Short mmCIF file of C-alpha atoms in Angstrom, two decimals:
data_model
loop_
_atom_site.label_atom_id
_atom_site.label_comp_id
_atom_site.label_asym_id
_atom_site.label_seq_id
_atom_site.Cartn_x
_atom_site.Cartn_y
_atom_site.Cartn_z
CA UNK M 154 229.53 104.64 239.11
CA UNK M 155 228.04 101.00 238.33
CA UNK M 156 227.30 100.10 241.93
CA UNK M 157 226.68 95.75 242.56
CA UNK M 158 227.09 94.81 246.16
CA UNK M 159 227.39 90.72 246.25
CA UNK M 160 227.97 88.71 249.77
CA UNK M 161 230.01 85.91 250.93
CA UNK M 162 228.83 83.62 253.15
CA UNK M 163 231.88 81.57 254.77
CA UNK M 164 230.29 78.89 257.47
CA UNK M 165 231.01 75.37 258.65
CA UNK M 166 230.36 72.33 256.43
CA UNK M 167 229.25 69.02 258.02
CA UNK M 168 231.22 66.18 256.13
CA UNK M 169 228.56 63.41 256.97
CA UNK M 170 225.31 65.49 256.92
CA UNK M 171 223.23 67.57 254.85
CA UNK M 172 223.69 71.24 255.23
CA UNK M 173 221.90 72.62 252.85
CA UNK M 174 219.04 73.88 255.73
CA UNK M 175 221.81 75.68 257.23
CA UNK M 176 222.97 77.75 254.38
CA UNK M 177 219.54 78.55 253.95
CA UNK M 178 219.11 80.06 256.81
CA UNK M 179 221.86 81.55 256.48
CA UNK M 180 221.09 83.36 253.55
CA UNK M 181 218.07 84.52 255.11
CA UNK M 182 220.26 86.10 258.64
CA UNK M 183 221.86 87.60 256.08
CA UNK M 184 218.85 89.15 253.57
CA UNK M 185 217.33 90.46 257.15
CA UNK M 186 220.75 91.92 258.24
CA UNK M 187 221.58 93.64 254.92
CA UNK M 188 218.94 93.52 252.62
CA UNK M 189 220.62 95.55 249.95
CA UNK M 190 222.39 92.31 249.00
CA UNK M 191 221.93 91.63 244.93
CA UNK M 192 224.35 88.88 244.93
CA UNK M 193 225.30 85.84 246.94
CA UNK M 194 227.91 82.85 247.56
CA UNK M 195 228.54 79.85 249.33
CA UNK M 196 231.57 78.45 249.49
CA UNK M 197 232.57 75.05 247.16
CA UNK M 198 230.87 71.94 248.18
CA UNK M 199 229.02 73.60 250.78
CA UNK M 200 225.64 72.16 250.94
CA UNK M 201 226.81 68.52 251.46
CA UNK M 202 230.87 68.44 251.82
CA UNK M 203 233.87 66.94 250.25
CA UNK M 204 232.54 63.43 249.80
CA UNK M 205 231.47 62.53 246.22
CA UNK M 206 229.16 59.39 247.26
CA UNK M 207 227.10 61.85 248.67
CA UNK M 208 226.28 62.75 244.11
CA UNK M 209 223.39 64.21 243.01
CA UNK M 210 221.63 64.01 239.84
CA UNK M 211 222.06 66.52 237.62
CA UNK M 212 218.04 67.77 238.38
CA UNK M 213 217.63 67.71 242.02
CA UNK M 214 215.55 68.68 245.36
CA UNK M 215 218.28 70.71 246.85
CA UNK M 216 218.40 72.78 243.32
CA UNK M 217 215.21 73.66 244.05
CA UNK M 218 215.23 74.26 247.23
CA UNK M 219 218.07 77.18 246.94
CA UNK M 220 215.67 78.80 243.22
CA UNK M 221 213.00 78.99 245.82
CA UNK M 222 214.98 80.90 248.27
CA UNK M 223 216.59 82.94 245.42
CA UNK M 224 213.12 83.57 243.79
CA UNK M 225 211.73 85.07 248.18
CA UNK M 226 214.77 86.98 248.90
CA UNK M 227 214.66 88.28 244.77
CA UNK M 228 218.16 87.77 244.88
CA UNK M 229 221.20 86.39 242.07
CA UNK M 230 222.76 82.88 244.47
CA UNK M 231 225.65 80.57 243.54
CA UNK M 232 224.84 78.22 246.84
CA UNK M 233 229.20 76.50 245.86
CA UNK M 234 228.57 73.70 244.47
CA UNK M 235 228.05 70.08 245.24
CA UNK M 236 228.82 66.42 243.28
CA UNK M 237 226.62 65.45 240.48
CA UNK M 238 226.50 62.33 238.76
CA UNK M 239 225.13 62.40 235.22
CA UNK M 240 223.22 60.23 233.95
CA UNK M 241 224.24 58.30 231.50
CA UNK M 242 228.01 57.61 231.58
CA UNK M 243 227.91 58.18 235.19
CA UNK M 244 230.81 60.48 235.49
CA UNK M 245 230.60 62.78 238.55
CA UNK M 246 231.47 66.58 238.43
CA UNK M 247 231.87 69.75 240.66
CA UNK M 248 229.33 71.27 239.73
CA UNK M 249 227.29 75.13 240.41
CA UNK M 250 224.52 76.47 239.60
CA UNK M 251 223.65 80.33 238.92
CA UNK M 252 220.54 81.17 240.11
CA UNK M 253 218.70 84.41 238.97
CA UNK M 254 216.01 86.49 241.50
CA UNK M 255 213.60 84.59 239.84
CA UNK M 256 214.85 82.18 240.91
CA UNK M 257 215.65 80.43 236.95
CA UNK M 258 218.85 78.09 236.51
CA UNK M 259 220.54 80.49 233.91
CA UNK M 260 224.48 78.31 233.95
CA UNK M 261 225.72 75.26 235.88
CA UNK M 262 229.34 75.32 235.52
CA UNK M 263 231.44 72.00 235.98
CA UNK M 264 234.97 72.91 237.45
CA UNK M 265 237.38 72.34 234.58
CA UNK M 266 240.66 71.19 237.57
CA UNK M 267 239.51 68.96 239.89
CA UNK M 268 242.77 68.98 243.11
CA UNK M 269 244.33 65.87 240.82
CA UNK M 270 245.78 63.97 241.83
CA UNK M 271 243.84 64.04 245.58
CA UNK M 272 241.00 64.10 243.97
CA UNK M 273 240.31 61.08 241.93
CA UNK M 274 237.63 60.32 240.23
CA UNK M 275 235.88 63.61 239.24
CA UNK M 276 235.68 64.22 236.53
CA UNK M 277 236.65 67.84 234.70
CA UNK M 278 234.26 70.20 232.70
CA UNK M 279 235.01 71.67 230.10
CA UNK M 280 232.50 74.85 229.54
CA UNK M 281 233.46 77.79 230.34
CA UNK M 282 231.20 80.00 233.22
CA UNK M 283 229.70 83.49 231.90
CA UNK M 284 226.75 85.19 233.11
CA UNK M 285 225.19 89.23 232.88
CA UNK M 286 222.87 90.50 235.44
CA UNK M 287 221.27 93.91 233.47
CA UNK M 288 222.27 97.08 233.99
CA UNK M 289 225.32 95.79 235.85
CA UNK M 290 227.80 93.91 233.87
CA UNK M 291 229.79 90.70 233.41
CA UNK M 292 229.92 87.91 235.73
CA UNK M 293 232.53 84.54 236.02
CA UNK M 294 232.72 81.66 237.85
CA UNK M 295 235.64 79.20 238.81
CA UNK M 296 236.40 76.64 241.12
CA UNK M 297 238.92 75.57 243.45
CA UNK M 298 241.84 74.98 241.95
CA UNK M 299 240.62 77.02 238.62
CA UNK M 300 242.11 80.25 239.41
CA UNK M 301 245.71 78.59 239.69
CA UNK M 302 246.13 77.81 236.61
CA UNK M 303 245.94 81.59 234.60
CA UNK M 304 244.42 80.29 231.36
CA UNK M 305 241.24 80.08 232.51
CA UNK M 306 240.49 83.61 233.57
CA UNK M 307 242.03 85.14 230.16
CA UNK M 308 239.33 83.26 228.83
CA UNK M 309 236.54 84.30 230.88
CA UNK M 310 238.23 88.25 231.15
CA UNK M 311 238.66 88.66 227.66
CA UNK M 312 235.34 87.65 226.48
CA UNK M 313 234.21 91.11 229.32
CA UNK M 314 233.85 88.93 232.96
CA UNK M 315 234.94 92.16 234.95
CA UNK M 316 233.57 89.79 237.90
CA UNK M 317 235.04 86.65 238.96
CA UNK M 318 233.37 84.51 241.24
CA UNK M 319 234.99 81.81 243.41
CA UNK M 320 233.97 79.32 245.90
CA UNK M 321 236.71 77.27 247.80
CA UNK M 322 237.40 74.45 248.89
CA UNK M 323 241.08 75.23 250.90
CA UNK M 324 241.62 73.46 254.35
CA UNK M 325 245.22 72.28 253.47
CA UNK M 326 248.75 74.80 254.01
CA UNK M 327 249.00 75.96 250.51
CA UNK M 328 245.40 78.65 251.67
CA UNK M 329 248.72 81.61 251.97
CA UNK M 330 249.51 80.82 248.39
CA UNK M 331 246.07 80.81 247.18
CA UNK M 332 245.17 84.12 248.14
CA UNK M 333 248.42 85.54 246.85
CA UNK M 334 246.84 83.62 243.73
CA UNK M 335 243.71 85.82 244.16
CA UNK M 336 245.26 89.58 244.17
CA UNK M 337 247.49 88.40 240.91
CA UNK M 338 244.69 87.25 239.83
CA UNK M 339 243.07 90.70 240.11
CA UNK M 340 246.04 93.04 238.85
CA UNK M 341 246.64 90.80 235.82
CA UNK M 342 243.01 90.23 234.83
CA UNK M 343 242.28 93.75 236.01
CA UNK M 344 238.95 92.47 237.29
CA UNK M 345 236.78 92.04 240.56
CA UNK M 346 237.45 88.58 242.92
CA UNK M 347 235.09 87.09 245.13
CA UNK M 348 237.03 84.32 246.89
CA UNK M 349 234.90 82.87 249.40
CA UNK M 350 236.34 79.81 251.41
CA UNK M 351 234.35 77.63 253.81
CA UNK M 352 235.34 76.10 258.09
CA UNK M 353 235.33 72.85 259.37
CA UNK M 354 235.18 69.85 256.49
CA UNK M 355 234.65 73.22 253.99
CA UNK M 356 238.18 74.82 255.01
CA UNK M 357 239.93 76.97 256.73
CA UNK M 358 238.34 80.12 256.19
CA UNK M 359 239.97 83.00 254.94
CA UNK M 360 237.45 84.29 252.99
CA UNK M 361 238.45 87.51 250.93
CA UNK M 362 237.47 89.84 247.48
CA UNK M 363 240.32 91.83 246.22
CA UNK M 364 239.84 94.97 243.75
CA UNK M 365 241.55 95.26 239.92
CA UNK M 366 244.38 97.00 242.20
CA UNK M 367 244.82 93.67 244.19
CA UNK M 368 243.30 95.67 246.98
CA UNK M 369 241.94 94.27 249.70
CA UNK M 370 238.76 95.04 250.50
CA UNK M 371 237.32 92.74 252.77
CA UNK M 372 239.39 89.48 254.49
CA UNK M 373 237.81 87.06 256.27
CA UNK M 374 239.60 84.59 260.00
CA UNK M 375 239.01 81.59 260.83
CA UNK M 376 235.02 82.42 261.97
CA UNK M 377 231.64 82.14 260.47
CA UNK M 378 231.16 85.18 258.49
CA UNK M 379 228.60 87.31 255.93
CA UNK M 380 230.30 89.88 253.91
CA UNK M 381 228.42 92.27 252.06
CA UNK M 382 230.55 94.24 249.41
CA UNK M 383 229.27 96.94 247.08
CA UNK M 384 231.15 97.72 244.33
CA UNK M 385 231.54 99.53 240.89
CA UNK M 386 232.13 98.39 238.24
CA UNK M 387 233.18 101.13 236.09
CA UNK M 388 236.39 100.71 237.97
CA UNK M 389 237.16 97.97 235.86
CA UNK M 390 235.90 100.05 232.69
CA UNK M 391 238.20 102.29 233.41
CA UNK M 392 241.54 100.44 234.76
CA UNK M 393 240.82 99.02 231.68
CA UNK M 394 241.15 101.94 229.70
CA UNK M 395 244.05 103.73 231.07
CA UNK M 396 245.65 101.46 233.23
CA UNK M 397 245.87 100.18 236.60
CA UNK M 398 246.23 103.31 238.40
CA UNK M 399 247.33 104.85 235.45
CA UNK M 400 249.70 102.64 234.76
CA UNK M 401 249.59 99.05 232.85
CA UNK M 402 247.20 98.72 230.18
CA UNK M 403 247.82 94.47 230.38
CA UNK M 404 243.96 93.28 228.76
CA UNK M 405 244.94 95.78 225.79
CA UNK M 406 248.85 94.85 225.66
CA UNK M 407 247.67 90.64 225.35
CA UNK M 408 245.40 91.83 222.79
CA UNK M 409 248.40 93.47 220.48
CA UNK M 410 251.03 91.38 221.27
CA UNK M 411 253.19 90.42 218.95
CA UNK M 412 254.02 86.78 219.76
CA UNK M 413 251.91 83.91 220.48
CA UNK M 414 252.77 81.02 222.84
CA UNK M 415 253.65 77.55 221.34
CA UNK M 416 253.50 75.75 224.78
CA UNK M 417 250.02 75.66 224.13
CA UNK M 418 250.51 74.06 220.70
CA UNK M 419 250.02 70.63 222.21
CA UNK M 420 252.32 69.53 218.60
CA UNK M 421 254.24 71.83 218.80
CA UNK M 422 257.08 70.19 221.08
CA UNK M 423 257.66 73.25 223.56
CA UNK M 424 255.82 70.99 226.39
CA UNK M 425 258.92 68.35 225.73
CA UNK M 426 260.50 68.88 229.28
CA UNK M 427 256.77 68.24 230.93
CA UNK M 428 256.46 64.74 230.18
CA UNK M 429 259.91 63.97 232.00
CA UNK M 430 258.05 64.74 235.13
CA UNK M 431 257.08 61.61 235.39
CA UNK M 432 252.79 60.29 236.36
CA UNK M 433 250.22 62.89 237.80
CA UNK M 434 250.47 60.69 241.40
CA UNK M 435 250.02 60.98 245.15
CA UNK M 436 252.97 60.61 246.76
CA UNK M 437 253.94 58.09 249.35
CA UNK M 438 256.58 57.64 252.01
CA UNK M 439 259.65 57.82 250.79
CA UNK M 440 258.56 57.87 247.06
CA UNK M 441 260.51 61.13 244.65
CA UNK M 442 257.03 61.61 243.49
CA UNK M 443 257.76 61.17 240.02
CA UNK M 444 260.48 64.10 239.85
CA UNK M 445 263.30 62.84 238.38
CA UNK M 446 265.78 64.26 240.62
CA UNK M 447 268.84 62.70 239.62
CA UNK M 448 268.70 64.89 236.71
CA UNK M 449 270.61 68.09 237.51
CA UNK M 450 269.23 71.58 238.41
CA UNK M 451 268.04 73.51 235.55
CA UNK M 452 269.23 70.73 233.19
CA UNK M 453 267.32 69.29 230.20
CA UNK M 454 267.66 66.01 229.38
CA UNK M 455 269.50 65.11 226.56
CA UNK M 456 266.59 63.83 224.46
CA UNK M 457 264.17 66.66 224.56
CA UNK M 458 264.34 68.44 221.38
CA UNK M 459 264.91 72.33 221.41
CA UNK M 460 261.58 73.65 220.82
CA UNK M 461 262.97 75.64 216.49
CA UNK M 462 260.07 78.22 216.50
CA UNK M 463 257.14 78.55 213.22
CA UNK M 464 259.67 78.84 211.60
CA UNK M 465 261.76 75.37 211.58
CA UNK M 466 264.93 77.14 212.54
CA UNK M 467 266.04 78.12 215.94
CA UNK M 468 267.14 81.50 216.73
CA UNK M 469 270.73 83.17 215.52
CA UNK M 470 273.49 82.96 218.27
CA UNK M 471 275.43 86.02 218.52
CA UNK M 472 278.78 85.92 217.00
CA UNK M 473 280.51 85.87 220.63
CA UNK M 474 279.50 85.96 224.12
CA UNK M 475 280.08 89.27 224.60
CA UNK M 476 278.76 90.02 220.97
CA UNK M 477 276.29 93.42 221.38
CA UNK M 478 277.37 94.49 224.45
CA UNK M 479 279.10 97.82 224.98
CA UNK M 480 283.04 96.98 225.92
CA UNK M 481 284.37 97.74 229.07
CA UNK M 482 286.11 100.24 229.38
CA UNK M 483 289.70 99.90 231.38
CA UNK M 484 289.22 101.75 235.18
CA UNK M 485 293.09 103.24 235.68
CA UNK M 486 292.95 103.46 239.37
CA UNK M 487 292.66 107.30 240.87
CA UNK M 488 295.58 108.93 241.99
CA UNK M 489 295.56 108.51 246.04
CA UNK M 490 294.58 111.96 247.26
CA UNK M 491 297.96 113.17 249.67
CA UNK M 492 297.43 113.34 252.98
CA UNK M 493 296.24 116.99 255.02
CA UNK M 494 299.60 118.36 255.55
CA UNK M 495 299.54 118.71 259.91
CA UNK M 496 299.78 122.45 260.51
CA UNK M 497 303.06 122.96 262.71
CA UNK M 498 301.35 123.58 266.31
CA UNK M 499 302.29 126.92 267.74
CA UNK M 500 305.46 127.65 269.98
CA UNK M 501 305.90 130.35 272.01
CA UNK M 502 308.90 130.90 272.93
CA UNK M 503 310.03 129.98 276.71
CA UNK M 504 310.91 132.15 279.45
CA UNK M 505 313.19 130.71 282.44
CA UNK M 506 312.24 129.75 285.26
CA UNK M 507 308.10 129.87 284.02
CA UNK M 508 307.50 126.35 284.36
CA UNK M 509 309.93 126.02 287.32
CA UNK M 510 308.19 125.14 290.40
CA UNK M 511 311.71 124.88 292.42
CA UNK M 512 313.39 127.51 294.51
CA UNK M 513 316.43 128.91 294.14
#
């Protein structure tokens, strides 16, 4: 058994004033109540809320405060994320930091998939975040919308990540879909998921912890919550060896796949349909959001070339529409069963005058 205790903190986030002091206060309370906690995760943009006008330089006093708090409690700390502005080109990134129990920043991660078109003006990162906790296991970090793109988790788990830390800020009606994605991700990639949302300007809550079988270990509601959960990383390793519940060995099956996916080759033409969907923009009243609604369902525009495979040739068609299928055998209806014969009712000869109620 390889136990490790991770706590999520679902807290109210203010959009117009800093939340840093409140985060550190909750960390102090958490560690006083649950001193066995070894790692703490806050929600996306918890320190300053969702407005990028509060963007800070990469090195700032707020990060130093979090470093001091991690050092004081001897705990791994991921204080959600915050907007950081690149000192040279001025671009703003949604960035998380990973702080070890010595108070050192060991990793920085910029969100790869900003929630476009709504997060306009936020630059996308291009480096994955993986770090090891000594004598425990390998951890990865993705932020909110990143997990909607399974390629991000595929990359992390292909490099051995066993626990995915996932701070989110979801205050919209798609939170239930996001929770379904969290469960599916845990099962698909045989890893733990710690999905921590905020409240108020930080989201609608419903944080969750999911194990590698997609079982929900904890589900927050719509109020503040601190939830330390001790996990066992040997469960991840066992399932990756023998399959989820002794069944699907997903990572090994992907490793041994006989097929590459041409859609990931931008020059293959396999993604031609995607280029017909119009611009990525916020829909307006009465707009069609750039969708080709005049195109009948399931019909690809004629000008889009079909992908012809690596060798340049499409797969050979079958000789006929029914080739390769078993011939239909004419079914002769079975003769109807004869109706069951009704037995003759037994009759008893009637004695004259037996039922005669008249007197003579």
